[in-house]
Coordinates of C-alpha atoms and ligand atoms in Angstrom, one line a residue:
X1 CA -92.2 -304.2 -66.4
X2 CA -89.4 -302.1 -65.3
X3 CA -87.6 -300.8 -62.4
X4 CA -84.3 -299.4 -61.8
X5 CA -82.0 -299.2 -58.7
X6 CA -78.9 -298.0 -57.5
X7 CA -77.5 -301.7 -56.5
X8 CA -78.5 -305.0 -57.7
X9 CA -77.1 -308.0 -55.9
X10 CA -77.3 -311.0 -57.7
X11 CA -77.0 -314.3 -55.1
X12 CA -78.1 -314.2 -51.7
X13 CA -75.2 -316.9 -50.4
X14 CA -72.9 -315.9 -48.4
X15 CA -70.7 -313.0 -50.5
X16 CA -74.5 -312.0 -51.6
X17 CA -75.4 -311.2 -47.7
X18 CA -71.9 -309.7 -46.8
X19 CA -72.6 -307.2 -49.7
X20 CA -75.9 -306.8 -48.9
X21 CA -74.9 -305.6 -45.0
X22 CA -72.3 -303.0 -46.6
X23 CA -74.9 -301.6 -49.3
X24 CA -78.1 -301.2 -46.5
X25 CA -75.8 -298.9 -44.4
X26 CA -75.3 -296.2 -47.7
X27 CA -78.9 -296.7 -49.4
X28 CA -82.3 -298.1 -49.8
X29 CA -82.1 -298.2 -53.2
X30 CA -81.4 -301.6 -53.5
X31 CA -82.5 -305.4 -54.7
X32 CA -81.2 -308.8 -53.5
X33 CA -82.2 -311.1 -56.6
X34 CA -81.9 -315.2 -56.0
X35 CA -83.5 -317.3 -56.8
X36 CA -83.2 -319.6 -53.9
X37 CA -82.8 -322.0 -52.1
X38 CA -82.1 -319.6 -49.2
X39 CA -79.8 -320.4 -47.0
X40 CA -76.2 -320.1 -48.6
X41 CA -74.3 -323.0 -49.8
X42 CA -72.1 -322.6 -46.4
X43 CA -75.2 -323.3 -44.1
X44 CA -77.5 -325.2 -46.3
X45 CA -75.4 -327.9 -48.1
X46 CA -71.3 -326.9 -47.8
X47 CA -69.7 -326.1 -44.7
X48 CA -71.7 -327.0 -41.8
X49 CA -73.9 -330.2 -42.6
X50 CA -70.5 -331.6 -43.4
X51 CA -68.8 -330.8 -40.3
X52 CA -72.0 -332.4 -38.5
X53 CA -71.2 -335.8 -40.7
X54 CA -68.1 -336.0 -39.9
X55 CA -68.8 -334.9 -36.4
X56 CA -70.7 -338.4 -36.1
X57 CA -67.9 -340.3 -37.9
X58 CA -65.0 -339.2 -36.3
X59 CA -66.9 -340.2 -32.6
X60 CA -67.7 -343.2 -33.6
X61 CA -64.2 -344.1 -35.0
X62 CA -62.6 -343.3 -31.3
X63 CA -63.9 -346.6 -30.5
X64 CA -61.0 -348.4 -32.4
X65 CA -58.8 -346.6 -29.6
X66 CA -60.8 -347.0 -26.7
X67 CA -59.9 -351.0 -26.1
X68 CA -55.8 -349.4 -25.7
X69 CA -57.7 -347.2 -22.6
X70 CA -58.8 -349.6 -21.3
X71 CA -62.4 -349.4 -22.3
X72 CA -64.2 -352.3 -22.7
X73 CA -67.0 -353.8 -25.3
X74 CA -66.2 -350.4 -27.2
X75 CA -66.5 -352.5 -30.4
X76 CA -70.2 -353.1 -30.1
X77 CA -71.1 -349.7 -30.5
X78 CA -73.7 -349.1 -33.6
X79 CA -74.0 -346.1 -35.9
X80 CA -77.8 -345.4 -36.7
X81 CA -77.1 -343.2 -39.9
X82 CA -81.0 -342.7 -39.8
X83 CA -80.3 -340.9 -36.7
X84 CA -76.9 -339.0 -37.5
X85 CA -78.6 -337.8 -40.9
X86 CA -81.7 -336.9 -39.1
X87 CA -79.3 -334.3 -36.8
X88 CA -77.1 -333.3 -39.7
X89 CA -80.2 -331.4 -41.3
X90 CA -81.6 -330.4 -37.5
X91 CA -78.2 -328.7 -37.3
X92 CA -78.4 -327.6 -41.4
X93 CA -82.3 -325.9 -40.1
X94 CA -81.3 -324.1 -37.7
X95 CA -77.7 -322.8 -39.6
X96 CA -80.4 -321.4 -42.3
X97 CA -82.8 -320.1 -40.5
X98 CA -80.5 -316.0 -40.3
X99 CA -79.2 -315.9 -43.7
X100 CA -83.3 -316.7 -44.7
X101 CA -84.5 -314.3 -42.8
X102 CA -81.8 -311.8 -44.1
X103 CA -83.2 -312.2 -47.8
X104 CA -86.9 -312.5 -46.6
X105 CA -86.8 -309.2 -44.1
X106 CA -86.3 -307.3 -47.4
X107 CA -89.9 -307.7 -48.2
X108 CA -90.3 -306.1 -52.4
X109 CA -86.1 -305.6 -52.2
X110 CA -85.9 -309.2 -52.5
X111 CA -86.9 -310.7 -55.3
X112 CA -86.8 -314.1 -55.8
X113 CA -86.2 -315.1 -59.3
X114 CA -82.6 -316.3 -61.6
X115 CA -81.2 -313.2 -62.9
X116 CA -79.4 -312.8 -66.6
X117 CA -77.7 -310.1 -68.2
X118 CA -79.4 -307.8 -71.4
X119 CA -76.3 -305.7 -71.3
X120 CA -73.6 -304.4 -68.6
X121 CA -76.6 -302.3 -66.9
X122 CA -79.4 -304.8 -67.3
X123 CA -80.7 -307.7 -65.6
X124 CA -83.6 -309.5 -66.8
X125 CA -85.0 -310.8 -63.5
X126 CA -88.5 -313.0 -64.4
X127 CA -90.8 -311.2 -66.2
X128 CA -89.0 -308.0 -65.0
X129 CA -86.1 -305.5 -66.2
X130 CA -83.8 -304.1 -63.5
X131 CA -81.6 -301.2 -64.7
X132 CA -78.7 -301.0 -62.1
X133 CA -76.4 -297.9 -61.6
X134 CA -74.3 -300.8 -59.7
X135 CA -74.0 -304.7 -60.5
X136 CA -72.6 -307.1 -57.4
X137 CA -72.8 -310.4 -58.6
X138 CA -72.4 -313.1 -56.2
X139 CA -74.1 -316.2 -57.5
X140 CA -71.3 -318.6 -56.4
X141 CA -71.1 -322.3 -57.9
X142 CA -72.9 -325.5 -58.5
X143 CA -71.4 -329.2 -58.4
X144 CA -70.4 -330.2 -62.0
X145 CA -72.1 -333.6 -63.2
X146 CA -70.5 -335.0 -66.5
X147 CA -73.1 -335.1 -69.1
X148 CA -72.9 -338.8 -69.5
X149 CA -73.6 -338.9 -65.7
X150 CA -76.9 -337.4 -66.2
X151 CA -79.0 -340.7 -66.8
X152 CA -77.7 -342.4 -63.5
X153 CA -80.6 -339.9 -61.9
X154 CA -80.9 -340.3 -57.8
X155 CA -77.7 -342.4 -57.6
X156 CA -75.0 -339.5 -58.1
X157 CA -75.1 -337.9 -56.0
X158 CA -73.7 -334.5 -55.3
X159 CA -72.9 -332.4 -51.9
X160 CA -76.6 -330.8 -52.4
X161 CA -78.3 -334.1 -52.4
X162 CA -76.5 -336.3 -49.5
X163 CA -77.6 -334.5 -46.7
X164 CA -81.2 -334.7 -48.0
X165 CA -80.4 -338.9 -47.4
X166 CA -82.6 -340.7 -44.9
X167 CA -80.1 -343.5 -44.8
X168 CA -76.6 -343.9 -46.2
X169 CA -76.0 -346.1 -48.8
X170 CA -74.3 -348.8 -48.7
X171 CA -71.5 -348.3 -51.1
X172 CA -70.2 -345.7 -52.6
X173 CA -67.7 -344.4 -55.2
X174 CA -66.4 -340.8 -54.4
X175 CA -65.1 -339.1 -57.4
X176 CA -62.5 -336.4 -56.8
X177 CA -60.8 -336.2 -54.1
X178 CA -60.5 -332.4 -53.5
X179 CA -61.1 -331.1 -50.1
X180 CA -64.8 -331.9 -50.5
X181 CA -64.7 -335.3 -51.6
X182 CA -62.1 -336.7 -49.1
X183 CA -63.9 -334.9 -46.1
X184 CA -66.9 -336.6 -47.0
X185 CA -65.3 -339.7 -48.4
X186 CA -63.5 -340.5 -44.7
X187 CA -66.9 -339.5 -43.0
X188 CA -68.9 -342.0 -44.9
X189 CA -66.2 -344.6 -44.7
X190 CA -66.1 -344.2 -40.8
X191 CA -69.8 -344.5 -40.5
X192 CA -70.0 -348.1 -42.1
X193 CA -70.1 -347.3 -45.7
X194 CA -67.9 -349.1 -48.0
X195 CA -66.2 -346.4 -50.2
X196 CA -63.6 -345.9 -53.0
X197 CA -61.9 -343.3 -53.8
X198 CA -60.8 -341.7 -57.3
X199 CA -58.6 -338.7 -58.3
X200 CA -57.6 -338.0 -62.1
X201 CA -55.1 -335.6 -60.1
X202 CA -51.7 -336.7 -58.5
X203 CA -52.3 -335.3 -55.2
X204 CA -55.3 -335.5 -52.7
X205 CA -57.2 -332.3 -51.8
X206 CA -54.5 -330.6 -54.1
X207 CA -51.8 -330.7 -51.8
X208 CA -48.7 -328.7 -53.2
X209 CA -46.1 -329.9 -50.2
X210 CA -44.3 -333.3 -51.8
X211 CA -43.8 -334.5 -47.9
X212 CA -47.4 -333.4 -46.8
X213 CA -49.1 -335.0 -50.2
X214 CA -47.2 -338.0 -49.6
X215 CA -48.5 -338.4 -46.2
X216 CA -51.5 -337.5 -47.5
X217 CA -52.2 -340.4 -49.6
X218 CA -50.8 -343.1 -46.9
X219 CA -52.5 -342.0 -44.0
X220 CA -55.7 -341.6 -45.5
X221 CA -55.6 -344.9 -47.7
X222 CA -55.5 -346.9 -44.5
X223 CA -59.8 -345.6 -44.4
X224 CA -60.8 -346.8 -48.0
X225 CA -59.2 -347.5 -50.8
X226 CA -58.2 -344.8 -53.3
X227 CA -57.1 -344.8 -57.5
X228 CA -54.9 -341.7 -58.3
X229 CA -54.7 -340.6 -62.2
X230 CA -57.5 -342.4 -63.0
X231 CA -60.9 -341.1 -64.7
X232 CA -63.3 -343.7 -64.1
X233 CA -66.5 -345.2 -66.4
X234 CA -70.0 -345.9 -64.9
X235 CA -72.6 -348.3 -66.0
X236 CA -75.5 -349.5 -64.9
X237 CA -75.8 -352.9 -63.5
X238 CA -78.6 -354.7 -61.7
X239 CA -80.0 -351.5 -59.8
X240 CA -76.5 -350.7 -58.8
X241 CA -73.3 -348.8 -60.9
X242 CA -70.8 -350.6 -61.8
X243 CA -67.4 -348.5 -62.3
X244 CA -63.8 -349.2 -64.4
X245 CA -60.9 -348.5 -62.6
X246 CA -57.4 -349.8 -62.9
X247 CA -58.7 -352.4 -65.1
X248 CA -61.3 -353.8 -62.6
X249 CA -65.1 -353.2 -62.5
X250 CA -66.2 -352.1 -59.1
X251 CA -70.1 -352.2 -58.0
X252 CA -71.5 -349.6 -55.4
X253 CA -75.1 -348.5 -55.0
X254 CA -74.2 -344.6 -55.2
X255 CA -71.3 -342.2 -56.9
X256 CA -70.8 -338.9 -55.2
X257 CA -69.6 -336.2 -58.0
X258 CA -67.2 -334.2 -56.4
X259 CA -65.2 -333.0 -59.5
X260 CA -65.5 -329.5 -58.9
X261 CA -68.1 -326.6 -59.0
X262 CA -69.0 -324.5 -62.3
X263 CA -69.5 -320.6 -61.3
X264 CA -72.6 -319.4 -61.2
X265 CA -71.8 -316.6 -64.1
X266 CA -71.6 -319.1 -66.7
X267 CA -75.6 -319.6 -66.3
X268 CA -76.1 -315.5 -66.5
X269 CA -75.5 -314.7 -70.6
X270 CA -72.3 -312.6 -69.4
X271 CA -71.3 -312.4 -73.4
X272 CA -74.2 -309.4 -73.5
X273 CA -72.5 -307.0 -71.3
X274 CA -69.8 -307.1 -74.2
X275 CA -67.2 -307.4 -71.4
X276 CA -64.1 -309.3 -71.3
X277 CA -63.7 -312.8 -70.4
X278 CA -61.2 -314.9 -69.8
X279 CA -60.5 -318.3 -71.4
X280 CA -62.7 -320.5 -68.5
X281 CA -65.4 -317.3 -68.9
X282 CA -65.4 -315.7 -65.6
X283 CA -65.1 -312.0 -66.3
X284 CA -62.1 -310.4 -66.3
X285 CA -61.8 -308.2 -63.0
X286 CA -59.8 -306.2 -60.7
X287 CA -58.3 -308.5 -57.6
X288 CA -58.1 -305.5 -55.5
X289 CA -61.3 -304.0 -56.5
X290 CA -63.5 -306.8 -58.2
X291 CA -64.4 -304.6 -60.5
X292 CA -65.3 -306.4 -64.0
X293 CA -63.1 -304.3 -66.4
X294 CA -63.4 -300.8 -66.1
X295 CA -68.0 -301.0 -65.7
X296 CA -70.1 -300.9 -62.7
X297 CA -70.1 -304.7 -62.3
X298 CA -68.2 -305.9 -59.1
X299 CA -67.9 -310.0 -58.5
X300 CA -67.3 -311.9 -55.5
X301 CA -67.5 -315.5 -54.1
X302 CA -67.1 -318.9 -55.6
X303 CA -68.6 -317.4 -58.7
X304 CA -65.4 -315.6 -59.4
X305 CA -63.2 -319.2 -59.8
X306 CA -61.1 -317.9 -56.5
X307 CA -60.5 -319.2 -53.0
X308 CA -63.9 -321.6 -52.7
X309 CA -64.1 -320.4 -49.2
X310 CA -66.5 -319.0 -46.8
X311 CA -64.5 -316.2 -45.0
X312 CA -63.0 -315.4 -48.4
X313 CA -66.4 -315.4 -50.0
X314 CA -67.4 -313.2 -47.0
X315 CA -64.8 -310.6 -47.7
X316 CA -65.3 -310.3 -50.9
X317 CA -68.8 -309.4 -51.0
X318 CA -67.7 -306.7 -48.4
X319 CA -65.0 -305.6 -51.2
X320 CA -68.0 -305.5 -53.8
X321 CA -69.7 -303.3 -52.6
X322 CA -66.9 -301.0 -50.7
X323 CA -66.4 -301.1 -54.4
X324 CA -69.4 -300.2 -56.3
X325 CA -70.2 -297.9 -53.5
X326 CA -67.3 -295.5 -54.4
X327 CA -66.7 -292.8 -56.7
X328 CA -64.6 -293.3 -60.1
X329 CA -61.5 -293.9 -58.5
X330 CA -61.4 -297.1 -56.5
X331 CA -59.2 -298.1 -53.5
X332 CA -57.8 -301.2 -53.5
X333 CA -57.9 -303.6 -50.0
X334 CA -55.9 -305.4 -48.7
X335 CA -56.4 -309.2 -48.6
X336 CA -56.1 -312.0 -45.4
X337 CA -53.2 -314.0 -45.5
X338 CA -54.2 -317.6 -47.6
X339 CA -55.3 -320.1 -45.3
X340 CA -56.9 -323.7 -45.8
X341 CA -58.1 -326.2 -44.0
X342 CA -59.7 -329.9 -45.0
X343 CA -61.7 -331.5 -42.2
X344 CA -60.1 -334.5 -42.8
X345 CA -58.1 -336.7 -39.7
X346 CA -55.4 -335.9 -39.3
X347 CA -56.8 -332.2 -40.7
X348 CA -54.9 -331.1 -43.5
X349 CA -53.9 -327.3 -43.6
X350 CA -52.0 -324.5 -45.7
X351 CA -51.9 -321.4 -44.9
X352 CA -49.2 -318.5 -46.5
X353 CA -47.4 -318.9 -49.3
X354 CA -47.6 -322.6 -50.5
X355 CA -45.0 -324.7 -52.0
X356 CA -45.2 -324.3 -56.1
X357 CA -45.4 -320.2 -55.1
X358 CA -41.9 -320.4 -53.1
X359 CA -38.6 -319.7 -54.7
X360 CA -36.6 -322.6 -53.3
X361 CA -33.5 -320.6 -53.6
X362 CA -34.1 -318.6 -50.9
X363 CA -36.4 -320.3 -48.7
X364 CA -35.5 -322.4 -45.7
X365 CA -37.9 -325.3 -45.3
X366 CA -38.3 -326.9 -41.6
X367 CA -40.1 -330.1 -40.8
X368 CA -41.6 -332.3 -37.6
X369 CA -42.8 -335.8 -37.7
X370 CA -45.7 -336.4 -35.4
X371 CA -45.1 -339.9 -34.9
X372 CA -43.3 -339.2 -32.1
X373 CA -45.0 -336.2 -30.9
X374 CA -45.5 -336.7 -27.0
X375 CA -48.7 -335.1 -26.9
X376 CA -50.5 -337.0 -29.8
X377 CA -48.9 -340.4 -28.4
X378 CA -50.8 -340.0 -25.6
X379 CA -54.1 -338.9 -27.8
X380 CA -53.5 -342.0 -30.3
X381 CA -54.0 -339.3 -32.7
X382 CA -50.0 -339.4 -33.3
X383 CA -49.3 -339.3 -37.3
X384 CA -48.4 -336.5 -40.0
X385 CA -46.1 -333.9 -40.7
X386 CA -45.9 -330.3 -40.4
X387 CA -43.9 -328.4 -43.3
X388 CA -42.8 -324.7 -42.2
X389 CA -41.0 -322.1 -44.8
X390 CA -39.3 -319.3 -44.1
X391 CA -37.1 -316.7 -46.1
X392 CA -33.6 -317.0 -45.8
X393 CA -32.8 -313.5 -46.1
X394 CA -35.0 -312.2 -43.1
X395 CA -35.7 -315.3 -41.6
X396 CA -39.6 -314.4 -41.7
X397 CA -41.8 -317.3 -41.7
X398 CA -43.4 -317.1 -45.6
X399 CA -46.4 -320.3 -44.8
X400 CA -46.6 -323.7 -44.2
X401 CA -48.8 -327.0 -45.2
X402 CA -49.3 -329.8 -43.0
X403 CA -51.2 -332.9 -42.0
X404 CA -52.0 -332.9 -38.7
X405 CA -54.2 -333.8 -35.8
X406 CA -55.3 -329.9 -35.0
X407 CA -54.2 -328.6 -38.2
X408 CA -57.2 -326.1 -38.2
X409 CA -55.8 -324.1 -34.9
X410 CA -52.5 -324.4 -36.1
X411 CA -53.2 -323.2 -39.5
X412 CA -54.6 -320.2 -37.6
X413 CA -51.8 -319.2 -35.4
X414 CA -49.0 -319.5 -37.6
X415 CA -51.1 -317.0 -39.9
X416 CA -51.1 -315.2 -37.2
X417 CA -47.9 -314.9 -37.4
X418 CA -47.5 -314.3 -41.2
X419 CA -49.7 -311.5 -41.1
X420 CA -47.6 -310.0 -38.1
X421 CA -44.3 -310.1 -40.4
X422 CA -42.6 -312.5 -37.5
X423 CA -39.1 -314.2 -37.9
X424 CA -38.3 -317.5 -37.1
X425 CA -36.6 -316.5 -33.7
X426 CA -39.4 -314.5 -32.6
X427 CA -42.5 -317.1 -32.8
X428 CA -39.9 -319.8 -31.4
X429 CA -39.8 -317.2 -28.3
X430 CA -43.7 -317.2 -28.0
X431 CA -45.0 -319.4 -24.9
X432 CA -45.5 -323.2 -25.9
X433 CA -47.1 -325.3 -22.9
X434 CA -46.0 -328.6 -22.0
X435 CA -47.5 -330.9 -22.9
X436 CA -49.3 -329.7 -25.7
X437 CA -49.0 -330.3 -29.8
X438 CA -48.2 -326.9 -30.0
X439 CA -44.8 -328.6 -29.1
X440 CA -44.5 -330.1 -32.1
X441 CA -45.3 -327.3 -34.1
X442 CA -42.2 -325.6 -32.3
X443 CA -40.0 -328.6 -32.8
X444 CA -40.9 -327.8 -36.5
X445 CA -39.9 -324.2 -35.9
X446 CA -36.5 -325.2 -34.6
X447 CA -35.9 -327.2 -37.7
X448 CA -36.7 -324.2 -39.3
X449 CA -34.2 -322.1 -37.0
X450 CA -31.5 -324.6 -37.5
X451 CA -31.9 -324.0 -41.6
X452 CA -31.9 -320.8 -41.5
X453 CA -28.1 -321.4 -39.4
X454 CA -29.5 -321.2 -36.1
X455 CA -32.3 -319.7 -34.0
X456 CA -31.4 -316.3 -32.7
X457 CA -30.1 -316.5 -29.2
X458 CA -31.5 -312.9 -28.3
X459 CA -34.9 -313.6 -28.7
X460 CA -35.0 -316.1 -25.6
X461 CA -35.3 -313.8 -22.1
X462 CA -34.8 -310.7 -23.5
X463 CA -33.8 -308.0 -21.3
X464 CA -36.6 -305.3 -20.4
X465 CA -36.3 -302.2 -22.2
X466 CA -38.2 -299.8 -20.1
Ligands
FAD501 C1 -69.6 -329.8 -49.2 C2 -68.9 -328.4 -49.1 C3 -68.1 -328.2 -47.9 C4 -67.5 -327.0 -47.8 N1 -66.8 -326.7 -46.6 C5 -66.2 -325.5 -46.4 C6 -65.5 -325.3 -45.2 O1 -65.4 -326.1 -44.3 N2 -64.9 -324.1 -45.0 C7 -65.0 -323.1 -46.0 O2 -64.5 -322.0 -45.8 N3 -65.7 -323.3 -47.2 C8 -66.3 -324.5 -47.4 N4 -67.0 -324.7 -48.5 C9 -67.0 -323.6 -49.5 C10 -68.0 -322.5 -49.2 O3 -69.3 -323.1 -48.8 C11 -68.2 -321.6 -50.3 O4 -66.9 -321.1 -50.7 C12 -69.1 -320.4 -50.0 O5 -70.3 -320.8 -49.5 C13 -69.4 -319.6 -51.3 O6 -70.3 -318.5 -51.1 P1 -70.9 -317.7 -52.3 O7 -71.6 -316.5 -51.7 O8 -69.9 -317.4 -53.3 O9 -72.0 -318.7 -53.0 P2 -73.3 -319.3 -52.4 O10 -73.4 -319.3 -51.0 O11 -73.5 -320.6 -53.2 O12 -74.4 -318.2 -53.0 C14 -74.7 -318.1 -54.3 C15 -76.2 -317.7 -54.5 O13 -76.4 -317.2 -55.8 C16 -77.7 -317.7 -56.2 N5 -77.6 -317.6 -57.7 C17 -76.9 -318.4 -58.6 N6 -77.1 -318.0 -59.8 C18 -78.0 -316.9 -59.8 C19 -78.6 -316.1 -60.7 N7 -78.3 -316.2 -62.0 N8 -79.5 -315.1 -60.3 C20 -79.8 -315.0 -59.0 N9 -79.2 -315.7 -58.1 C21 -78.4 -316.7 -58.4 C22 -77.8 -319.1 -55.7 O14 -79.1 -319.5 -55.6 C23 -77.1 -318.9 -54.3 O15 -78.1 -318.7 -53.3 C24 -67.6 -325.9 -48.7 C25 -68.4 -326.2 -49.9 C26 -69.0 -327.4 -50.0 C27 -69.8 -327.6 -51.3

């Protein structure tokens, strides 16, 4: 069997879908291959059931504050993880339920089934051949398992499994302490699970600010206890896994892999489009274009090895297709201004240029501690640091990292501000409300002014022009 179309999309997540919206406005003559599950990695098992878990954990951990309100008998609340799991995929059903219906509205243009390459034009798709003027392939990333993990079965876990949990476990190991791993790490801890943390990195949730990485590791190793540098052995012992680190041998009923994701294209036999590759194998492409090379094959998402992140993913599967629905000569578009956040407490955010991209020669770096920020005192949310750089020359804020309670609406202003081109002076004369933390992000802004040789008196009360 045969058929051929004008655009195949390979991956109905979440770059797959964006595509998919930009393609059905220019022409029917289309497929959406995947293979499922439906629902995008966001919705189904990334993004959103994690938020719900730690939603849980971080309410129940307000009780350790309550007793210095005031509040009484706080410390008998009880966590019933049967219950917080049992919302956690209540939430995860209904998240799914549009990007589902997105695929399944297609009706014959979706075709569910893993797609491979027979060459740059041809997808073998099932028992079918799909000849495609246009290739978008989004098939984003799956959690990697070391092969010797493989025998462990049900007790590694990955980020697709734990939400399917009835109950927590009891213990657990977290291994890899990315962005994923130490959101879900703190989450378990704070819901009554005993966990460990281990990173064969140097810095938690790959952290580039020395300051911020070093808070980092303090603050967070007050939850659970955490081995940096270290690669850790598993074994089986008595129905439970025993792990080797720092010369000890730990036992918890569960591991959680969180080592990182493979991209999707490695599982499509990319070598027969005959296209470049480069040394990880993801194809060689076009940044501003996602164009593979010089064919019709345009990539976006997590399958790419970029930003692993939803609104980048998003606008890449826009750029796909803007792409591959264009003549010979393709424009290239613009990109948002870098931004990160980890749902951690305090949250930990980047956004901008980060600090291994700076040249520290001409950058002015300011600082607050948030000990002492006002605000937070009064919150008992008051610890981290916020790390601010600017260029020295025109005194235009370049990005930032921090550790911070609210670090995900701070992370989004101040890009704000990077994508409007503002100096230091001008954001310090934007409105900051007393008393809010915003304060402290301006105390870090004046640190900033007063590197930089001093904030520019002008930009307070300036005359009206008109
Ligand atoms: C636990 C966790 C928490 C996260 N939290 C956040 C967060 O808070 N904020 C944020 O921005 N990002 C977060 N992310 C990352 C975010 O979820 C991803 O960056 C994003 O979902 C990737 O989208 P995608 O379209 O590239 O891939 P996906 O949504 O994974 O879609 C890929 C699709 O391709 C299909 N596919 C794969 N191979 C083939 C094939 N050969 N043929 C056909 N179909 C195929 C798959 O079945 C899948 O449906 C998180 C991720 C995880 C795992």
């Amino acid at each position: 069997m045969g058929q051929t179309v004008k655009v195949a999309i390979v991956g109905a997540g979440t770059a797959g879908l964006s595509a998919l919206k930009v393609v059905q406005r220019h022409t029917d003559d289309f497929v959406l291959i995947d293979p499922g599950p439906l629902g995008t990695t966001c919705a189904r098992i990334g993004c959103m059931p994690s938020k719900a878990l730690i939603e849980a954990a971080n309410e129940f951990h307000k009780r350790h504050f309550m007793p210095e309100l005031g509040i009484s008998n706080a410390r008998q609340l009880r966590i019933e993880s049967r219950e917080v799991m049992k919302r956690v995929r209540l939430l995860r059903d209904r998240f799914v339920q549009s990007p589902v219906k997105a695929a399944k509205n297609l009706g014959e243009r979706y075709i569910s089934e893993h797609a491979v390459f027979e060459d740059a034009r041809t997808l073998r798709v099932g028992e079918t051949r799909i000849k495609a003027e246009k290739i978008i392939l989004a098939t984003g990333s799956k959690p990697i398992i070391p092969e010797a993990w493989q025998h462990f079965d049900e007790r590694v876990l990955t980020s697709e499994r734990l939400f399917e949990l009835e109950t927590l476990p009891e213990s657990i190991a977290i291994v890899g302490l990315g962005g994923v791993g130490l959101e879900l790490g703190l989450a378990l801890s704070r819901l009554g699970v005993q966990v460990i943390g281990i990173e064969q990195g140097e810095r938690l949730a790959g952290v580039a600010d020395p300051d911020v990485s070093h808070w980092a590791l303090e603050s967070l190793s007050t939850e659970f206890p955490i081995y940096m540098g270290h690669q850790p052995e598993l074994d089986r012992d008595a129905g439970q896994i025993t792990i080797q680190v720092c010369g000890e041998r730990v036992r918890v009923s569960a591991v959680l892999a969180a080592m990182g994701r493979r991209p999707g294209v490695l599982d499509m036999n990319f070598a027969a489009t005959g296209l470049p590759v480069d040394p990880q194998g993801i194809p060689c492409f076009n940044p501003d274009t996602l164009q593979v090379a010089d064919s019709g094959i345009f990539i976006a998402g997590d399958t790419s090895g970029g930003r692993a992140q939803m609104h980048e993913s998003a606008d890449e599967g826009r750029i796909a297709a803007y792409s591959a629905l264009q003549g010979v000569e393709l424009k290239p578009y613009q990109r948002r201004v870098p931004m990160s956040i980890v749902f951690t407490d305090p949250q930990i955010a980047s956004f901008g240029a980060r600090y291994d991209e700076l040249d520290l020669s001409q950058t002015a770096i300011g600082s607050a501690d948030f000990s002492f920020q006002n605000r937070a005192l009064i919150m008992g949310v008051n610890r981290g640091v916020v790390k601010l750089y600017a260029d020295r020359k025109s005194r235009k804020l370049l990005g930032g990292e921090m550790l911070v309670p609210k670090a995900e609406h701070f992370a989004f202003q101040l890009a704000t501000c990077v994508h409007n081109g503002m100096t230091v002076d001008e954001i310090v004369h934007l409105p900051f409300y007393h008393p809010t933390m915003e304060e402290g992000l301006r105390s870090a802004l004046y640190h900033l002014g007063e590197e930089l040789g001093g904030v520019l008196p002008e930009h307070f009360l300036p005359y009206k022009t008109d």
